[in-house]
Structures are given as C-alpha cells and as structure tokens.
Phi, psi and omega in degrees: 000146230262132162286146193297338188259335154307324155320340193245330151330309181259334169255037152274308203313157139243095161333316207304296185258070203253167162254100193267139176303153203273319216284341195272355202253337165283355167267354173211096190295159180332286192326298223298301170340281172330297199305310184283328174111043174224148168219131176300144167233341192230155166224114174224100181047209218260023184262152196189109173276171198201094154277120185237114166352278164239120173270349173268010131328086191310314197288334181305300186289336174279349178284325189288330190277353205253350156324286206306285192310310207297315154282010201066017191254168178276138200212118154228148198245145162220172198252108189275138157300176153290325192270357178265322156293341131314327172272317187279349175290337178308322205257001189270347175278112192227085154287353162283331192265320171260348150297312176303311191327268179331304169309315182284001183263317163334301180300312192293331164328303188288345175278112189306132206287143185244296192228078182302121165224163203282119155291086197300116131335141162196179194307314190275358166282138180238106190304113171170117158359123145313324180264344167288347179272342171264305172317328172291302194281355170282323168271340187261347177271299193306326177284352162265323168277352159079036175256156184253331173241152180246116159242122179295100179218127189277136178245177182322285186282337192216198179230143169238114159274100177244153169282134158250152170227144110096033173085002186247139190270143192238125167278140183255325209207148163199123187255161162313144167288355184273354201258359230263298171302311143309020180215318192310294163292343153283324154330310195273331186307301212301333191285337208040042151276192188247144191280317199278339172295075167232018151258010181228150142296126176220164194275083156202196178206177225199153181217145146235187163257128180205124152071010175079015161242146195273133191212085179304143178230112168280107173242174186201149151216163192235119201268111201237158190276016156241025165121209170223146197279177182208132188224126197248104174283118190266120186253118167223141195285311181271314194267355127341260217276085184239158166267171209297320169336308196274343162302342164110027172270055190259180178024226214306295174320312188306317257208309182296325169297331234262288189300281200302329159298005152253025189281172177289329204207155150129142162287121195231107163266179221223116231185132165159148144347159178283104191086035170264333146134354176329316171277335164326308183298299169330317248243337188274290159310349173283339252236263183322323168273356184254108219224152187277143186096004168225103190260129192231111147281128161214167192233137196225128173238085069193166189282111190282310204227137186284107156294111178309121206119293234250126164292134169220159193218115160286085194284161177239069135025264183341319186250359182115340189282096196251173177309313188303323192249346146269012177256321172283346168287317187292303179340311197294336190303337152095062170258161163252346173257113194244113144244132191262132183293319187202099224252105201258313195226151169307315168329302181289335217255317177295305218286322194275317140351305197277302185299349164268329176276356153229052188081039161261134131325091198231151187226150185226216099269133165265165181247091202206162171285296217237193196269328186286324175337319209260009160312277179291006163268009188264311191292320178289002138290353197039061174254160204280133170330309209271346164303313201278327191288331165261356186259348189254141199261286170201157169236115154291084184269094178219177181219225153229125210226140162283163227229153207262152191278162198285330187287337181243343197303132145210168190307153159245167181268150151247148210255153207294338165292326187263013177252345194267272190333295209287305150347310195280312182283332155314313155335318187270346180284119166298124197289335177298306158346314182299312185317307197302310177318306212046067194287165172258162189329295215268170179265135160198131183278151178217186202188130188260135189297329200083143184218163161331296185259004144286007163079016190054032165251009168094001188226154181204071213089133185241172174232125171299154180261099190260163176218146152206150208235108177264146186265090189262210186294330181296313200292307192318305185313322175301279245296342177281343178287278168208151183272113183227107209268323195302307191286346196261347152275053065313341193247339169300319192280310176307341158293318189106029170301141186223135210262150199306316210290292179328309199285357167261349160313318182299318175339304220259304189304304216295316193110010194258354179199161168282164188274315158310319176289328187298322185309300208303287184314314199282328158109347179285082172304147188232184169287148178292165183262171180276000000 
C-alpha cells in the first residue's frame, strides 16, 4: 500500500500539463507505457523516477526491473491513479521526437550494412516501419488533439502536416520531402486503395483502436502538382453523436424540433454552408428517433457514424447508385423514417417531397444561408409551392462556433454601441426564451486568455448557432398561394423565430462565445468592442 508521503507526491504532480524529457520517453517507449499502466516522468542522475498504476503488479515490477538493469538505473516508484495516468500518458506522447527517431532510422536504412548482426528483441521493442511509425503518431496526435481533419500536404521542400481544431487549420508537423510519397501509401495500404493510382482521386477508409475506443479514418487523396495530397476526416463515435441540448439547441428550437420530427409524415431539412455541423445535427435526431419498432433507412455519401439500429446505405455516384435511384429503392423497404444525406437535384428533391407527403418521415439537407432560404432553393428545383407547402415540416438553419475556453474565460469591458444592440435584441426576445437561455442578471461579455488546456488559444469546442422556421397552417397557406419570401419573416417573427444572429448573441451574453465567432459564421457586422 501506497504511503500519505508518497500519496503527496503524485498529487504534487499536475499530470495534466507535466512536460516529461525527450531523453526519459526515449527509454521507455509509448506502447510499453500504455501497456503496463507506468509513466517514467523524472531522470535525476541515475535515478528514473516511474508513476505506477498497480505497484503490486509482478509484471509492472519485472518490465521496471529489466528497464533498471538494461539501463543502469535506479527505478524509484510513486502510485498514479487511472485518471492522472490517463492525463500523463496524453503528455508522453512527444511526436516531434518520435519522428526524428523514425526518421533517422530511415536514414540509417539507406547506408550500406557493413557487418550486419542479429539483433536481440526485447520487450520494449516495437517491430514496425519506420514510416508506419510516423503515420501512427501523426494519427495518435490528431485523437489526443481532439482534431476533426489531418492534411497531409506536398510543398516545394517538405511535406506539411496540418490539423483542424475547433473548424481551424492548425500547423503541426513539417517532414522531409523524400518522406512524403511513403506516408502517402501506407495511407492508401491501411485505407485498400491502389498505391500505383496517383493520377486520380481516391476515396476510402480505415477504424484503429486507441485507448479500448474505436476511431473511423474517412480519407481522399488528390493529385496536387507537387505530388499527392491526403486529407483524413477523424470520425469518433462518441463525440459524433451528441444530443441536441448539447449541440447549442435550446428552448423554442428544442421544442419545434421535438415537435416535428414525431409528427406521422412531413418533411424537416437541415440548412448551412459546408462544415457548418448539418450531419451532426442529423446524426442526433436520428439518435432520438431510433427507436424498436421503427425501420429507419438512410442513404449517406459517405456513411460517417454506424448506428446500432439504423439501415444505413451508402450511395456510389460512379456505379449509378444516386441519392435519386436509392430513394426510390428504399421506398420499396417499407421505412417510416427516411434520411437523404443531401438533396442536390430536382429528382431527389421531388421524390423526398412524394415520400414525405405518403407517410414518411424524411429528413434531408440543404445548401441555403438561412432557414427561409431553402424555399425558393426547392422551387428553383421545380417543385411545385404547393408540394413544399404540404410536405415541409420545419426548416433548421445553422452554424458553428468556437466555444470560450471555461478554464481561461475572463469578462471584458463592452463599450456602449455594443451594449445598446444587445439590449435591443434582448428586447425583441419572448421572456419564456430568456428563461429557457438562463441569461445571467447583467448583459456582460468574455474571452479566453489562453491556457495550457486550449494549447493558449483562448477556444475550446464549438457549439452551434440555430434558426428554425416552422411550417404551421398559416405559412403553408401563403406558401400554396404565392411564396412572399417578406411575408413569410413576418409571420416567422410573429411566431417567435429567433433568428442565428439572436441565438448567438444570447450565445455571447450567456459566456459560451465571442461576439467576433458570431460575426465570422453569420457574416453580420457589429460595432467594434473596446
């Protein structure tokens, strides 16, 4: 058992951020960490300090011990929680440091063997490609970093590996350019593309396991005029797959969503820009409706997240299969619930029209700015007002935001133009809205300072910004008459639509965003802040 001064010892530590030395992660590689539950954190002259999980662990102590002999060292142990060993294994990974590694073994690869000798195995060697060893840590830093894309890109001199975080591209990594084409084709191994295909694009994907979590890799690569790029969509399932609460949905939206997607029939799109969070949004109402007793088919290009439940279909353009000729297929399937990844053409736009109006459920997307918007992109498709007018439901209109981090956030002054617009708008807000918001007493603004754990940029996570425009008896009746895109934000306001520039401002009052991320998506200028 663990002694009160050792016990004061690991919770001296802040694991969270600690910086462990190149020189101690080189004596003991990642996996062997992982694998035993210990992480060396300190080297002080011949001492090699070691956080251990189970210190009653035979195999821990004979792996420490054979650490100890093989280096000459002294192993002295203190006892780590799981969850403090979980933060400090985040920080044992030094991907710049195990690239060089990899890299200089390449280099050595490449030298002619003068006197070649067998090489003793041992426990902590890990048999494996130097360039499959860069690609791991290039993939085990974006899932520790919490990136949602990897792009792999060749330039004139080097290869640049950059990351998005938080909807933003980040520089990461920057490699030799002879390493470039090699990282490409392990990509494609892992992916079963064809490695020798580098004048076309192509398309596939890939799952590892990290950390006992499952981690889909979407890749495409691109025949770019320095050779070729690889851009990786990092898909995990739990943090997909979220409810609409947690996604930025509240009070009067919460509730119109609620409503329409249990309606018996009727059509609910989904409306924004590209990386605006539309299948996220999908993928959560799908979430809520999949349910026994409900056959729910959808057809997706490309399928991001498997739902336990859910018929999910993939189309292939390429062979014929389109959103249009797999929508008329499923129909035969007897679904009640329909989702079209995306409604692209008048075909597809009619046929998800006819299936909602003959007791489907159908949930799409659109490409439009705002929620009135996906009217007239439906008529400019040539669907008849009066279709859309019996077939449409609700429209969702949204956008993504970067979120301030909680850990760094402090107040700022607002200077008197920006306190009066909010004012106003708060003014134009139904006070049960406020309620649902839980605005605090005073209008006050924030900013995250930067910190350790936003990587100091002051964001952390984004949240969405919503508009939804619901199609009750009135709006349908104009919309059968004639479409008065004017008349129809009078009777949306008179509902009590609360429009993305509102919900991010309360966004902004509340402390969950900046007033510049609201700016930037919506597109809406405001007065500057002091």
């Amino acid at each position: 058992m663990p002694n009160s001064q050792e016990i004061d010892k690991e919770e001296a530590i802040n694991w969270e951020h600690i910086k462990i030395p190149s020189e101690v992660i080189k004596l003991v590689p990642y996996e062997a960490a992982k694998k035993y539950n210990f992480i060396p954190f300190e080297k002080d002259g011949k001492v090699l300090r070691v956080a251990v999980n189970d210190m009653d662990d035979v195999e821990v102590q004979n792996a420490l011990q054979f650490l100890a002999e093989k280096n000459q060292l002294s192993v002295e142990m203190i006892p780590i929680s799981i969850d403090n060993f979980q933060s400090a294994l985040a920080n044992y990974t030094n991907p710049a440091f195990t690239i060089a590694q990899a890299l200089e073994t390449i280099g050595e690869s490449e030298k002619p063997e003068e006197d070649p000798k067998e090489e003793k195995e041992d426990e902590f060697t890990i048999q494996e490609a130097p360039v499959a060893k860069i690609v791991e840590v290039i993939l085990r830093n974006a899932i520790e970093g919490s990136a949602s894309d990897i792009h792999i890109e060749p330039l004139e001199d080097n290869v640049r590996v950059r990351y998005r975080l938080d909807g933003i591209l980040h520089n990461s990594l920057t490699l030799p350019k002879k390493i470039g084409p090699a990282i490409a084709s392990r990509i494609k191994i892992l992916s079963n593309l064809k490695i020798d295909e580098k004048r076309k694009p192509q398309d596939g994907r890939f799952r590892i396991t990290e950390s006992k979590k499952q981690i889909d890799f979407r890749v495409s690569t691109l025949p770019v005029s320095l050779g070729e790029k690889v851009v990786m969509r990092v898909l995990d399932k739990e943090k997909g797959l979220l409810d609409l609460d947690k996604l930025g949905v509240v009070g009067r939206n919460y509730e119109i969503i609620k409503k329409s997607i249990f309606e018996p029939y009727g059509m609910i799109l989904i409306t924004g820009p590209t990386g605006s969070g539309k299948s996220t949004t999908l993928y959560s109402v799908l979430e809520i409706l999949n349910r026994e007793g409900v056959n729910i088919i959808t057809l997706e290009d490309p399928v991001e997240y498997a739902i336990e439940g859910i018929n999910q279909s993939q189309v292939k353009p390429e062979i014929g299969y389109s959103f249009a000729s797999g929508l008329r297929s499923i129909l035969r399937q007897d679904p009640d619930i329909i989702m079209v990844g995306e409604i692209r053409d008048k075909e597809t736009a009619e046929l998800a029209v006819h299936a909602a109006l003959t007791g489907h459920v159908v949930l799409s997307t659109l490409h439009t700015n705002d929620s009135m918007g996906a009217i007239p992109r439906l008529i400019d498709m040539k669907v008849e007002p009066f279709l859309i007018a019996s077939s449409l439901r609700a429209v969702v209109a949204q956008r993504l935001v970067r979120k301030i981090c909680p850990n760094c956030r402090e107040e700022i002054k607002i200077n008197d133009s920006i306190r009066k617009e909010f004012e106003n708008v708060l003014q134009q807000i139904p006070e049960a809205e406020k309620k649902a918001y839980e605005l605090p007493s005073e209008i006050k603004m924030y900013k995250g300072k930067g910190c350790p754990k936003c990587s100091d940029l002051g964001m952390k996570g984004r949240i969405g910004i919503f508009e939804v425009f619901y199609v009750d008896e009135e709006v349908s009746d104009i919309m059968g008459k004639q479409v008065d895109e004017d008349k129809l934000r009078q009777i949306a306001q008179k509902q009590g639509m609360i429009t993305m520039k509102q919900d991010g401002i309360l966004k902004v009052i509340k402390g969950l965003t900046t007033l510049e991320e609201v700016e930037r998506v919506t597109e809406e200028g405001f007065l500057e802040v002091d």
